[in-house]
Structures are given as C-alpha cells and as structure tokens.
PDB file of C-alpha atoms and ligand atoms in Angstrom:
ATOM      1  CA  MET A   1      16.337   3.219 -13.630  1.00  0.00           C
ATOM      2  CA  SER A   2      13.427   1.891 -11.916  1.00  0.00           C
ATOM      3  CA  LYS A   3      11.025  -0.874 -12.764  1.00  0.00           C
ATOM      4  CA  PRO A   4       7.627  -0.738 -13.613  1.00  0.00           C
ATOM      5  CA  VAL A   5       5.462  -2.709 -11.027  1.00  0.00           C
ATOM      6  CA  LEU A   6       2.122  -1.921 -12.362  1.00  0.00           C
ATOM      7  CA  GLN A   7       1.918  -0.586 -16.218  1.00  0.00           C
ATOM      8  CA  VAL A   8      -2.153   0.169 -16.717  1.00  0.00           C
ATOM      9  CA  LYS A   9      -2.801   0.979 -20.649  1.00  0.00           C
ATOM     10  CA  ASN A  10      -5.840   2.807 -22.001  1.00  0.00           C
ATOM     11  CA  LEU A  11      -7.923   0.742 -19.015  1.00  0.00           C
ATOM     12  CA  HIS A  12     -11.690   0.773 -19.649  1.00  0.00           C
ATOM     13  CA  LYS A  13     -14.552  -0.279 -17.648  1.00  0.00           C
ATOM     14  CA  ILE A  14     -18.195  -0.599 -18.581  1.00  0.00           C
ATOM     15  CA  TYR A  15     -20.940  -1.497 -16.045  1.00  0.00           C
ATOM     16  CA  GLY A  16     -24.036  -2.745 -17.398  1.00  0.00           C
ATOM     17  CA  LYS A  17     -24.990  -5.097 -20.744  1.00  0.00           C
ATOM     18  CA  LYS A  18     -25.200  -3.891 -24.071  1.00  0.00           C
ATOM     19  CA  ASN A  19     -28.270  -2.412 -25.022  1.00  0.00           C
ATOM     20  CA  GLN A  20     -29.087  -1.844 -21.607  1.00  0.00           C
ATOM     21  CA  ASN A  21     -27.688   1.561 -19.767  1.00  0.00           C
ATOM     22  CA  GLN A  22     -24.010   1.225 -19.510  1.00  0.00           C
ATOM     23  CA  TYR A  23     -22.203   3.092 -17.326  1.00  0.00           C
ATOM     24  CA  HIS A  24     -18.374   3.751 -18.307  1.00  0.00           C
ATOM     25  CA  ALA A  25     -16.733   3.879 -14.964  1.00  0.00           C
ATOM     26  CA  LEU A  26     -13.201   4.086 -16.198  1.00  0.00           C
ATOM     27  CA  ASP A  27     -12.269   5.519 -19.545  1.00  0.00           C
ATOM     28  CA  HIS A  28      -9.273   4.698 -21.171  1.00  0.00           C
ATOM     29  CA  VAL A  29      -7.075   5.235 -17.852  1.00  0.00           C
ATOM     30  CA  SER A  30      -3.248   4.541 -18.384  1.00  0.00           C
ATOM     31  CA  PHE A  31      -0.890   5.215 -15.865  1.00  0.00           C
ATOM     32  CA  THR A  32       2.961   3.412 -14.475  1.00  0.00           C
ATOM     33  CA  ILE A  33       3.804   2.587 -10.598  1.00  0.00           C
ATOM     34  CA  ASN A  34       7.861   1.929 -10.498  1.00  0.00           C
ATOM     35  CA  GLU A  35       9.017  -0.565  -7.872  1.00  0.00           C
ATOM     36  CA  GLY A  36       9.279   0.941  -4.303  1.00  0.00           C
ATOM     37  CA  GLU A  37       6.905   3.971  -5.294  1.00  0.00           C
ATOM     38  CA  PHE A  38       4.050   4.780  -2.663  1.00  0.00           C
ATOM     39  CA  VAL A  39       1.148   6.299  -4.810  1.00  0.00           C
ATOM     40  CA  GLY A  40      -2.433   7.402  -3.498  1.00  0.00           C
ATOM     41  CA  ILE A  41      -5.417   7.682  -5.628  1.00  0.00           C
ATOM     42  CA  MET A  42      -7.988  10.014  -4.808  1.00  0.00           C
ATOM     43  CA  GLY A  43     -11.217  11.596  -6.345  1.00  0.00           C
ATOM     44  CA  PRO A  44     -14.707  12.437  -5.608  1.00  0.00           C
ATOM     45  CA  SER A  45     -16.864   9.912  -4.777  1.00  0.00           C
ATOM     46  CA  GLY A  46     -18.081   8.372  -7.899  1.00  0.00           C
ATOM     47  CA  ALA A  47     -15.008   9.121  -9.726  1.00  0.00           C
ATOM     48  CA  GLY A  48     -13.884   5.468 -10.099  1.00  0.00           C
ATOM     49  CA  LYS A  49     -11.392   4.563  -7.054  1.00  0.00           C
ATOM     50  CA  THR A  50     -12.860   1.479  -6.289  1.00  0.00           C
ATOM     51  CA  THR A  51     -12.851   0.230  -9.507  1.00  0.00           C
ATOM     52  CA  LEU A  52      -9.997   1.124 -10.351  1.00  0.00           C
ATOM     53  CA  LEU A  53      -8.582  -0.920  -7.375  1.00  0.00           C
ATOM     54  CA  ASN A  54     -10.854  -3.918  -8.084  1.00  0.00           C
ATOM     55  CA  VAL A  55      -9.889  -3.994 -11.525  1.00  0.00           C
ATOM     56  CA  ILE A  56      -6.128  -3.963 -10.463  1.00  0.00           C
ATOM     57  CA  SER A  57      -6.555  -6.401  -8.048  1.00  0.00           C
ATOM     58  CA  THR A  58      -8.143  -8.874 -10.526  1.00  0.00           C
ATOM     59  CA  LEU A  59     -11.352  -9.101  -8.304  1.00  0.00           C
ATOM     60  CA  ASP A  60     -13.268  -7.586 -11.382  1.00  0.00           C
ATOM     61  CA  ASP A  61     -12.401  -7.852 -15.210  1.00  0.00           C
ATOM     62  CA  ALA A  62     -11.328  -4.773 -17.378  1.00  0.00           C
ATOM     63  CA  SER A  63     -13.660  -4.009 -20.410  1.00  0.00           C
ATOM     64  CA  GLU A  64     -10.854  -2.667 -22.453  1.00  0.00           C
ATOM     65  CA  GLY A  65      -7.062  -2.198 -22.101  1.00  0.00           C
ATOM     66  CA  THR A  66      -4.095  -4.376 -20.323  1.00  0.00           C
ATOM     67  CA  ILE A  67      -2.718  -4.436 -16.973  1.00  0.00           C
ATOM     68  CA  GLU A  68       0.991  -5.766 -15.844  1.00  0.00           C
ATOM     69  CA  ILE A  69       2.104  -6.404 -12.536  1.00  0.00           C
ATOM     70  CA  ALA A  70       5.520  -7.213 -12.385  1.00  0.00           C
ATOM     71  CA  GLY A  71       5.826  -7.762 -15.741  1.00  0.00           C
ATOM     72  CA  THR A  72       2.752 -10.067 -16.141  1.00  0.00           C
ATOM     73  CA  ASN A  73       0.047  -9.350 -17.997  1.00  0.00           C
ATOM     74  CA  ILE A  74      -3.132 -10.179 -15.904  1.00  0.00           C
ATOM     75  CA  THR A  75      -5.733  -9.273 -18.517  1.00  0.00           C
ATOM     76  CA  SER A  76      -5.352 -12.379 -20.507  1.00  0.00           C
ATOM     77  CA  MET A  77      -5.033 -14.733 -17.507  1.00  0.00           C
ATOM     78  CA  LYS A  78      -7.751 -17.344 -16.686  1.00  0.00           C
ATOM     79  CA  GLN A  79      -9.749 -17.462 -13.489  1.00  0.00           C
ATOM     80  CA  ASN A  80      -7.722 -20.383 -11.875  1.00  0.00           C
ATOM     81  CA  GLN A  81      -4.597 -18.376 -12.767  1.00  0.00           C
ATOM     82  CA  LEU A  82      -5.477 -15.098 -11.482  1.00  0.00           C
ATOM     83  CA  ALA A  83      -6.350 -16.765  -8.261  1.00  0.00           C
ATOM     84  CA  ASP A  84      -2.591 -17.998  -7.836  1.00  0.00           C
ATOM     85  CA  PHE A  85      -1.175 -14.603  -9.169  1.00  0.00           C
ATOM     86  CA  ARG A  86      -3.383 -12.771  -7.041  1.00  0.00           C
ATOM     87  CA  SER A  87      -2.487 -14.845  -3.818  1.00  0.00           C
ATOM     88  CA  GLU A  88       1.416 -14.864  -4.320  1.00  0.00           C
ATOM     89  CA  GLN A  89       2.072 -11.465  -5.943  1.00  0.00           C
ATOM     90  CA  LEU A  90      -0.128  -9.128  -4.101  1.00  0.00           C
ATOM     91  CA  GLY A  91      -0.926  -8.080  -0.491  1.00  0.00           C
ATOM     92  CA  PHE A  92      -4.484  -6.412   0.749  1.00  0.00           C
ATOM     93  CA  ILE A  93      -5.128  -3.964   3.037  1.00  0.00           C
ATOM     94  CA  PHE A  94      -9.127  -2.815   3.706  1.00  0.00           C
ATOM     95  CA  GLN A  95     -10.887  -0.364   5.845  1.00  0.00           C
ATOM     96  CA  ASP A  96     -12.762  -2.996   7.829  1.00  0.00           C
ATOM     97  CA  PHE A  97      -9.311  -5.074   8.219  1.00  0.00           C
ATOM     98  CA  ASN A  98     -11.118  -8.604   7.278  1.00  0.00           C
ATOM     99  CA  LEU A  99      -9.507 -10.469   9.732  1.00  0.00           C
ATOM    100  CA  LEU A 100     -10.844 -14.017  10.282  1.00  0.00           C
ATOM    101  CA  GLU A 101     -12.286 -14.124  13.935  1.00  0.00           C
ATOM    102  CA  ASN A 102     -11.643 -17.540  14.511  1.00  0.00           C
ATOM    103  CA  LEU A 103      -7.965 -17.506  14.196  1.00  0.00           C
ATOM    104  CA  THR A 104      -5.349 -15.804  16.523  1.00  0.00           C
ATOM    105  CA  VAL A 105      -3.209 -13.166  15.125  1.00  0.00           C
ATOM    106  CA  TYR A 106      -0.411 -15.189  14.490  1.00  0.00           C
ATOM    107  CA  GLU A 107      -2.485 -17.360  12.131  1.00  0.00           C
ATOM    108  CA  ASN A 108      -4.178 -14.802  10.508  1.00  0.00           C
ATOM    109  CA  ILE A 109      -0.973 -13.235   9.369  1.00  0.00           C
ATOM    110  CA  ALA A 110       0.103 -16.735   8.256  1.00  0.00           C
ATOM    111  CA  LEU A 111      -2.841 -17.207   6.193  1.00  0.00           C
ATOM    112  CA  PRO A 112      -1.514 -16.391   2.266  1.00  0.00           C
ATOM    113  CA  LEU A 113       1.629 -18.799   3.201  1.00  0.00           C
ATOM    114  CA  SER A 114      -0.529 -21.691   4.577  1.00  0.00           C
ATOM    115  CA  LEU A 115      -3.381 -20.930   1.523  1.00  0.00           C
ATOM    116  CA  GLN A 116      -0.036 -21.267  -0.636  1.00  0.00           C
ATOM    117  CA  GLY A 117       0.906 -24.500   1.158  1.00  0.00           C
ATOM    118  CA  VAL A 118       4.409 -23.104   2.905  1.00  0.00           C
ATOM    119  CA  SER A 119       5.527 -25.371   5.529  1.00  0.00           C
ATOM    120  CA  SER A 120       4.424 -24.325   8.965  1.00  0.00           C
ATOM    121  CA  LYS A 121       8.462 -24.706   9.982  1.00  0.00           C
ATOM    122  CA  LYS A 122       9.299 -21.941   7.060  1.00  0.00           C
ATOM    123  CA  ILE A 123       5.907 -19.687   8.027  1.00  0.00           C
ATOM    124  CA  LYS A 124       7.250 -19.086  11.389  1.00  0.00           C
ATOM    125  CA  PRO A 125      10.464 -17.093  10.653  1.00  0.00           C
ATOM    126  CA  ASN A 126       8.259 -14.869   8.466  1.00  0.00           C
ATOM    127  CA  VAL A 127       5.389 -14.303  10.645  1.00  0.00           C
ATOM    128  CA  GLU A 128       7.882 -13.317  13.096  1.00  0.00           C
ATOM    129  CA  LYS A 129       9.667 -11.028  11.074  1.00  0.00           C
ATOM    130  CA  VAL A 130       6.933  -9.192   9.656  1.00  0.00           C
ATOM    131  CA  ALA A 131       5.088  -8.966  13.298  1.00  0.00           C
ATOM    132  CA  GLN A 132       8.334  -7.605  14.183  1.00  0.00           C
ATOM    133  CA  ARG A 133       8.083  -4.473  11.862  1.00  0.00           C
ATOM    134  CA  LEU A 134       5.148  -3.434  12.703  1.00  0.00           C
ATOM    135  CA  GLY A 135       5.289  -3.413  16.406  1.00  0.00           C
ATOM    136  CA  ILE A 136       3.112  -6.633  17.235  1.00  0.00           C
ATOM    137  CA  GLU A 137       5.130  -9.574  18.381  1.00  0.00           C
ATOM    138  CA  SER A 138       3.300  -9.477  21.864  1.00  0.00           C
ATOM    139  CA  ILE A 139      -0.564 -10.029  20.163  1.00  0.00           C
ATOM    140  CA  LEU A 140       0.427 -13.389  18.279  1.00  0.00           C
ATOM    141  CA  LYS A 141      -1.770 -15.567  20.794  1.00  0.00           C
ATOM    142  CA  LYS A 142      -4.744 -13.065  20.908  1.00  0.00           C
ATOM    143  CA  TYR A 143      -8.292 -13.493  18.775  1.00  0.00           C
ATOM    144  CA  PRO A 144      -8.943 -10.243  17.094  1.00  0.00           C
ATOM    145  CA  VAL A 145     -12.130  -9.370  19.167  1.00  0.00           C
ATOM    146  CA  THR A 146      -9.413  -8.944  22.077  1.00  0.00           C
ATOM    147  CA  ILE A 147      -7.173  -6.628  20.241  1.00  0.00           C
ATOM    148  CA  SER A 148      -7.804  -2.477  19.379  1.00  0.00           C
ATOM    149  CA  GLY A 149      -8.838  -1.027  15.796  1.00  0.00           C
ATOM    150  CA  GLY A 150      -5.214   0.118  15.415  1.00  0.00           C
ATOM    151  CA  GLN A 151      -3.639  -3.378  16.490  1.00  0.00           C
ATOM    152  CA  LYS A 152      -6.064  -5.102  14.036  1.00  0.00           C
ATOM    153  CA  GLN A 153      -4.994  -2.891  11.055  1.00  0.00           C
ATOM    154  CA  ARG A 154      -1.436  -3.747  11.922  1.00  0.00           C
ATOM    155  CA  VAL A 155      -2.080  -7.049  11.431  1.00  0.00           C
ATOM    156  CA  ALA A 156      -3.821  -6.711   8.228  1.00  0.00           C
ATOM    157  CA  ALA A 157      -0.618  -4.733   7.449  1.00  0.00           C
ATOM    158  CA  ALA A 158       1.321  -7.894   8.146  1.00  0.00           C
ATOM    159  CA  ARG A 159      -0.854 -10.334   6.601  1.00  0.00           C
ATOM    160  CA  ALA A 160      -0.395  -8.171   3.282  1.00  0.00           C
ATOM    161  CA  LEU A 161       3.206  -7.893   4.033  1.00  0.00           C
ATOM    162  CA  VAL A 162       4.214 -11.797   4.660  1.00  0.00           C
ATOM    163  CA  HIS A 163       4.562 -13.427   1.340  1.00  0.00           C
ATOM    164  CA  GLU A 164       6.659 -10.270   0.342  1.00  0.00           C
ATOM    165  CA  PRO A 165       4.358  -9.501  -2.653  1.00  0.00           C
ATOM    166  CA  ALA A 166       5.159  -7.361  -5.491  1.00  0.00           C
ATOM    167  CA  MET A 167       2.742  -4.708  -4.452  1.00  0.00           C
ATOM    168  CA  ILE A 168       0.134  -3.761  -1.836  1.00  0.00           C
ATOM    169  CA  LEU A 169      -3.237  -2.528  -2.580  1.00  0.00           C
ATOM    170  CA  ALA A 170      -4.737  -0.216   0.368  1.00  0.00           C
ATOM    171  CA  ASP A 171      -8.687   0.788   0.353  1.00  0.00           C
ATOM    172  CA  GLU A 172      -8.933   3.502   3.032  1.00  0.00           C
ATOM    173  CA  PRO A 173      -6.913   1.380   5.346  1.00  0.00           C
ATOM    174  CA  THR A 174      -7.132   4.577   7.906  1.00  0.00           C
ATOM    175  CA  GLY A 175     -10.849   4.661   7.182  1.00  0.00           C
ATOM    176  CA  ALA A 176     -12.002   2.807  10.390  1.00  0.00           C
ATOM    177  CA  LEU A 177      -9.470   4.112  12.919  1.00  0.00           C
ATOM    178  CA  ASP A 178      -9.231   7.596  14.942  1.00  0.00           C
ATOM    179  CA  SER A 179      -6.725  10.210  13.806  1.00  0.00           C
ATOM    180  CA  LYS A 180      -3.898   9.128  16.403  1.00  0.00           C
ATOM    181  CA  ASN A 181      -4.051   5.651  15.115  1.00  0.00           C
ATOM    182  CA  ALA A 182      -4.407   6.247  11.615  1.00  0.00           C
ATOM    183  CA  LYS A 183      -1.034   8.592  12.159  1.00  0.00           C
ATOM    184  CA  SER A 184       0.761   5.918  13.439  1.00  0.00           C
ATOM    185  CA  LEU A 185      -0.492   3.197  10.603  1.00  0.00           C
ATOM    186  CA  MET A 186       0.499   5.589   7.915  1.00  0.00           C
ATOM    187  CA  GLU A 187       3.617   6.231   9.393  1.00  0.00           C
ATOM    188  CA  THR A 188       4.331   2.450   9.394  1.00  0.00           C
ATOM    189  CA  ILE A 189       3.252   2.306   5.928  1.00  0.00           C
ATOM    190  CA  MET A 190       5.687   4.775   4.977  1.00  0.00           C
ATOM    191  CA  ASP A 191       8.260   3.315   6.543  1.00  0.00           C
ATOM    192  CA  LEU A 192       7.597   0.075   4.724  1.00  0.00           C
ATOM    193  CA  ASN A 193       7.813   1.677   1.517  1.00  0.00           C
ATOM    194  CA  GLU A 194      10.765   4.034   2.425  1.00  0.00           C
ATOM    195  CA  ASN A 195      13.321   1.516   4.531  1.00  0.00           C
ATOM    196  CA  HIS A 196      11.589  -1.891   3.121  1.00  0.00           C
ATOM    197  CA  ASP A 197      10.926  -1.147  -0.542  1.00  0.00           C
ATOM    198  CA  VAL A 198       7.375  -2.361  -0.403  1.00  0.00           C
ATOM    199  CA  SER A 199       5.781  -0.635  -3.651  1.00  0.00           C
ATOM    200  CA  ILE A 200       1.920   0.337  -2.576  1.00  0.00           C
ATOM    201  CA  MET A 201      -1.193   1.510  -4.026  1.00  0.00           C
ATOM    202  CA  LEU A 202      -3.309   3.508  -1.969  1.00  0.00           C
ATOM    203  CA  VAL A 203      -6.721   4.676  -2.576  1.00  0.00           C
ATOM    204  CA  THR A 204      -8.035   7.207   0.112  1.00  0.00           C
ATOM    205  CA  HIS A 205     -10.144   9.844   0.432  1.00  0.00           C
ATOM    206  CA  ASP A 206      -8.435  11.334   3.377  1.00  0.00           C
ATOM    207  CA  PRO A 207      -6.050  14.221   2.681  1.00  0.00           C
ATOM    208  CA  LEU A 208      -4.005  13.781   6.187  1.00  0.00           C
ATOM    209  CA  SER A 209      -3.191   9.945   5.215  1.00  0.00           C
ATOM    210  CA  ALA A 210      -2.490  10.691   1.664  1.00  0.00           C
ATOM    211  CA  SER A 211       0.237  13.518   2.402  1.00  0.00           C
ATOM    212  CA  TYR A 212       2.118  10.648   3.298  1.00  0.00           C
ATOM    213  CA  CYS A 213       2.336   9.263  -0.222  1.00  0.00           C
ATOM    214  CA  GLN A 214       4.951  10.293  -2.459  1.00  0.00           C
ATOM    215  CA  ARG A 215       2.835  10.658  -5.534  1.00  0.00           C
ATOM    216  CA  ILE A 216      -1.031  11.178  -5.706  1.00  0.00           C
ATOM    217  CA  MET A 217      -3.220  10.603  -8.892  1.00  0.00           C
ATOM    218  CA  PHE A 218      -6.453  12.213  -8.785  1.00  0.00           C
ATOM    219  CA  ILE A 219      -9.335  10.901 -10.807  1.00  0.00           C
ATOM    220  CA  GLN A 220     -12.745  12.469 -11.986  1.00  0.00           C
ATOM    221  CA  ASP A 221     -15.341  10.597 -14.136  1.00  0.00           C
ATOM    222  CA  GLY A 222     -13.259   7.781 -14.779  1.00  0.00           C
ATOM    223  CA  LYS A 223     -10.192   9.804 -16.071  1.00  0.00           C
ATOM    224  CA  LEU A 224      -6.898  10.795 -14.622  1.00  0.00           C
ATOM    225  CA  TYR A 225      -7.524  14.668 -13.891  1.00  0.00           C
ATOM    226  CA  LYS A 226      -4.213  15.566 -12.266  1.00  0.00           C
ATOM    227  CA  GLU A 227      -1.305  14.054 -10.394  1.00  0.00           C
ATOM    228  CA  ILE A 228       1.279  16.205  -7.801  1.00  0.00           C
ATOM    229  CA  ASN A 229       4.554  14.573  -6.347  1.00  0.00           C
ATOM    230  CA  ARG A 230       5.725  15.252  -2.964  1.00  0.00           C
ATOM    231  CA  ASN A 231       8.601  17.764  -3.316  1.00  0.00           C
ATOM    232  CA  SER A 232       9.172  19.317   0.041  1.00  0.00           C
ATOM    233  CA  THR A 233       7.570  18.337   3.371  1.00  0.00           C
ATOM    234  CA  ARG A 234       4.491  16.296   4.234  1.00  0.00           C
ATOM    235  CA  GLU A 235       2.763  19.330   5.577  1.00  0.00           C
ATOM    236  CA  VAL A 236       3.087  21.000   2.400  1.00  0.00           C
ATOM    237  CA  PHE A 237       2.209  18.391   0.294  1.00  0.00           C
ATOM    238  CA  HIS A 238      -0.893  18.188   2.712  1.00  0.00           C
ATOM    239  CA  GLN A 239      -1.864  21.845   1.765  1.00  0.00           C
ATOM    240  CA  GLN A 240      -1.317  20.789  -1.999  1.00  0.00           C
ATOM    241  CA  ILE A 241      -3.602  17.759  -1.840  1.00  0.00           C
ATOM    242  CA  LEU A 242      -6.275  20.164  -0.450  1.00  0.00           C
ATOM    243  CA  ASN A 243      -6.234  22.496  -2.867  1.00  0.00           C
ATOM    244  CA  VAL A 244      -6.781  20.016  -6.000  1.00  0.00           C
ATOM    245  CA  LEU A 245      -9.591  18.894  -3.856  1.00  0.00           C
ATOM    246  CA  ALA A 246     -11.061  22.190  -3.676  1.00  0.00           C
ATOM    247  CA  GLU A 247     -11.211  22.461  -7.468  1.00  0.00           C
ATOM    248  CA  PHE A 248     -13.950  19.062  -7.355  1.00  0.00           C
ATOM    249  CA  SER A 249     -15.638  20.844  -5.111  1.00  0.00           C
ATOM    250  CA  GLY A 250     -15.551  24.431  -6.627  1.00  0.00           C
TER     251      GLY A 250
HETATM  252  N1  ADP B   1     -21.450  -2.932 -10.248  1.00  0.00           N
HETATM  253  C1  ADP B   1     -21.659  -1.550 -10.591  1.00  0.00           C
HETATM  254  N2  ADP B   1     -22.805  -1.756 -11.441  1.00  0.00           N
HETATM  255  C2  ADP B   1     -22.728  -0.156 -12.054  1.00  0.00           C
HETATM  256  N3  ADP B   1     -22.180   1.016 -11.745  1.00  0.00           N
HETATM  257  C3  ADP B   1     -21.373   0.655 -10.924  1.00  0.00           C
HETATM  258  C4  ADP B   1     -20.968  -0.542 -10.126  1.00  0.00           C
HETATM  259  N4  ADP B   1     -19.847  -0.366  -9.576  1.00  0.00           N
HETATM  260  C5  ADP B   1     -19.783   0.942  -9.449  1.00  0.00           C
HETATM  261  N5  ADP B   1     -20.527   1.663 -10.276  1.00  0.00           N
HETATM  262  C6  ADP B   1     -20.618   3.151 -10.753  1.00  0.00           C
HETATM  263  O1  ADP B   1     -19.189   3.314 -11.192  1.00  0.00           O
HETATM  264  C7  ADP B   1     -19.051   4.776 -10.755  1.00  0.00           C
HETATM  265  C8  ADP B   1     -17.611   4.246  -9.812  1.00  0.00           C
HETATM  266  O2  ADP B   1     -17.993   4.012  -8.906  1.00  0.00           O
HETATM  267  P1  ADP B   1     -16.820   3.592  -7.957  1.00  0.00           P
HETATM  268  O3  ADP B   1     -15.528   3.262  -8.627  1.00  0.00           O
HETATM  269  O4  ADP B   1     -17.011   3.006  -6.851  1.00  0.00           O
HETATM  270  O5  ADP B   1     -16.559   5.239  -7.485  1.00  0.00           O
HETATM  271  P2  ADP B   1     -15.436   5.727  -6.184  1.00  0.00           P
HETATM  272  O6  ADP B   1     -14.898   4.641  -5.463  1.00  0.00           O
HETATM  273  O7  ADP B   1     -14.349   6.621  -6.762  1.00  0.00           O
HETATM  274  O8  ADP B   1     -16.338   6.776  -4.989  1.00  0.00           O
HETATM  275  C9  ADP B   1     -20.089   5.225  -9.997  1.00  0.00           C
HETATM  276  O9  ADP B   1     -20.745   6.140 -10.937  1.00  0.00           O
HETATM  277  C10 ADP B   1     -20.892   4.219  -9.428  1.00  0.00           C
HETATM  278  O10 ADP B   1     -22.085   4.135  -9.113  1.00  0.00           O
HETATM  279 MG1   MG B   2     -14.842   3.741  -3.461  1.00  0.00          MG
END
C-alpha cells in the first residue's frame, strides 16, 4: 500500500477582505498524492495553479480546508514552525532558478543544509552525491553567472533534493529553457522520480514537460476539472494532454 505524501482536503482560497471584492481562487479542492508519485498540475491561465502551489508550499495560507504533508497538518502550524517544516520537508524548483549569484554552485546546493545548521563535514558527501546524480560534479566551484540555463536548473534541482525532502514542488521549471535543455531536465526529473523515489508535484503549461508525469490533474476556475494517468507511452500521453487542453480553449 502506498502512503500519501500530500493530502489536500476541501481546500479553499479567497483573495480579498470581507466587504470587498472577493475572489475564490481555489474552490474546495481535494486530492491525494502518494509517496513516489510524479503529478502534474495544468489548467488555463487564472485557474488557480500558482495559488495551489503557494498554499501547499506554505508561502500563502488557506481560507478553509486542510493540507497534510508527510502526515503533518500544516494548516494548523504557526509561522516559525512552518518555516522549519518548509526547509526540512520541501524542495523547490522555480522557473527563474533563484540561485544566489554571490555563492558558488556548491554553496548554492549546500544552502538548505547550511540553513538547517548541518556541519560542513556532513554537507560535503550530500552535495557530492546529489551533484553526481544531476551530472554537475564538474561545475561545483563555478559561480551561477558562468554556467548555462540548463546547468542552472540542474543546480536548482540539486538544491531542492540535497536535504532529502518529503516532496519536491516545481513551478514551470522548464519555462526559461530551450527545448533541448527542457527535455534533458524533464528526463532527469523523471529519473529522480522513477529510480530514486522522489515525490514530485509539477505545475506547468507546457504539454511536453507534463508528458513526463505519471498523472495530470487539470484545474479550472479553482476546481479539479479532470485527471488523466499515463498508461502507455509518453507520446500517447502527450497527445491525451493536448486533447484535454483543447477542451479548455474550445
Ligand atoms: N494576491 C491576489 N489577490 C487577488 N487575486 C489574486 C491574487 N493572486 C491571484 N489572484 C487571482 O486568483 C486567480 C488564480 O490565480 P493563479 O493561481 O495565479 O492562477 P494560475 O497560476 O493558474 O494562472 C486569478 O484570477 C488571479 O487573478
Ligand atoms: Mg501561475
């Protein structure tokens, strides 16, 4: 039996104060992601994808409902507990890499562990292991400004993984990459999922990137609209994704 890594129940998000114009960005959403799953979130612009990611990643708070990550209910946590929880249990990959320019690649990857106060002696083998996994051992001494976009995103992926979080949350990780680097990154992320049991939730509007997922949840107007699973080849799944997206524009 697979264990849930993320359980979202009746999640509701309202923007705007009472007596003002309120916007219901998430409308009582419920779903579960199990350990080791690779799930994509898609939907038209304004559907609530970023809101969903921000609320799950504890960057924004829910108006109603509960979120459990690795068995912990984060909706009842206090701010300082949340910050600790986030830095220990979650890994993030963003579209614009978010690397610190004045730190080397090694120091960027080490950051989640240094922030947790792990000793530099313990950090080293972890950084080396994850760098090897992502094929960036040779650039550890470089600064971000001297490496390519594709390499930057691998560094960001390594930083997201180094502290072995319960789950990785990725928001348009291929958005700033050309198609060759995007494909290569998605193959790497898929490998992390399939061969290293990393649980991943990926928000993307790119059907090709999404085709690497096992399951896609489509949202529209803050609600779950449809869910599809990859049962055959990635090429077939890509076409299925395009078909659902066509329903939105139609
Ligand atoms: N801080 C905010 N205040 C008010 N409305 C917001 C805010 N953030 C997002 N929204 C609205 O919530 C809806 C969902 O936004 P978002 O989650 O960014 O959608 P997506 O990422 O799917 O494009 C949109 O209609 C957007 O205008
Ligand atoms: Mg968005």
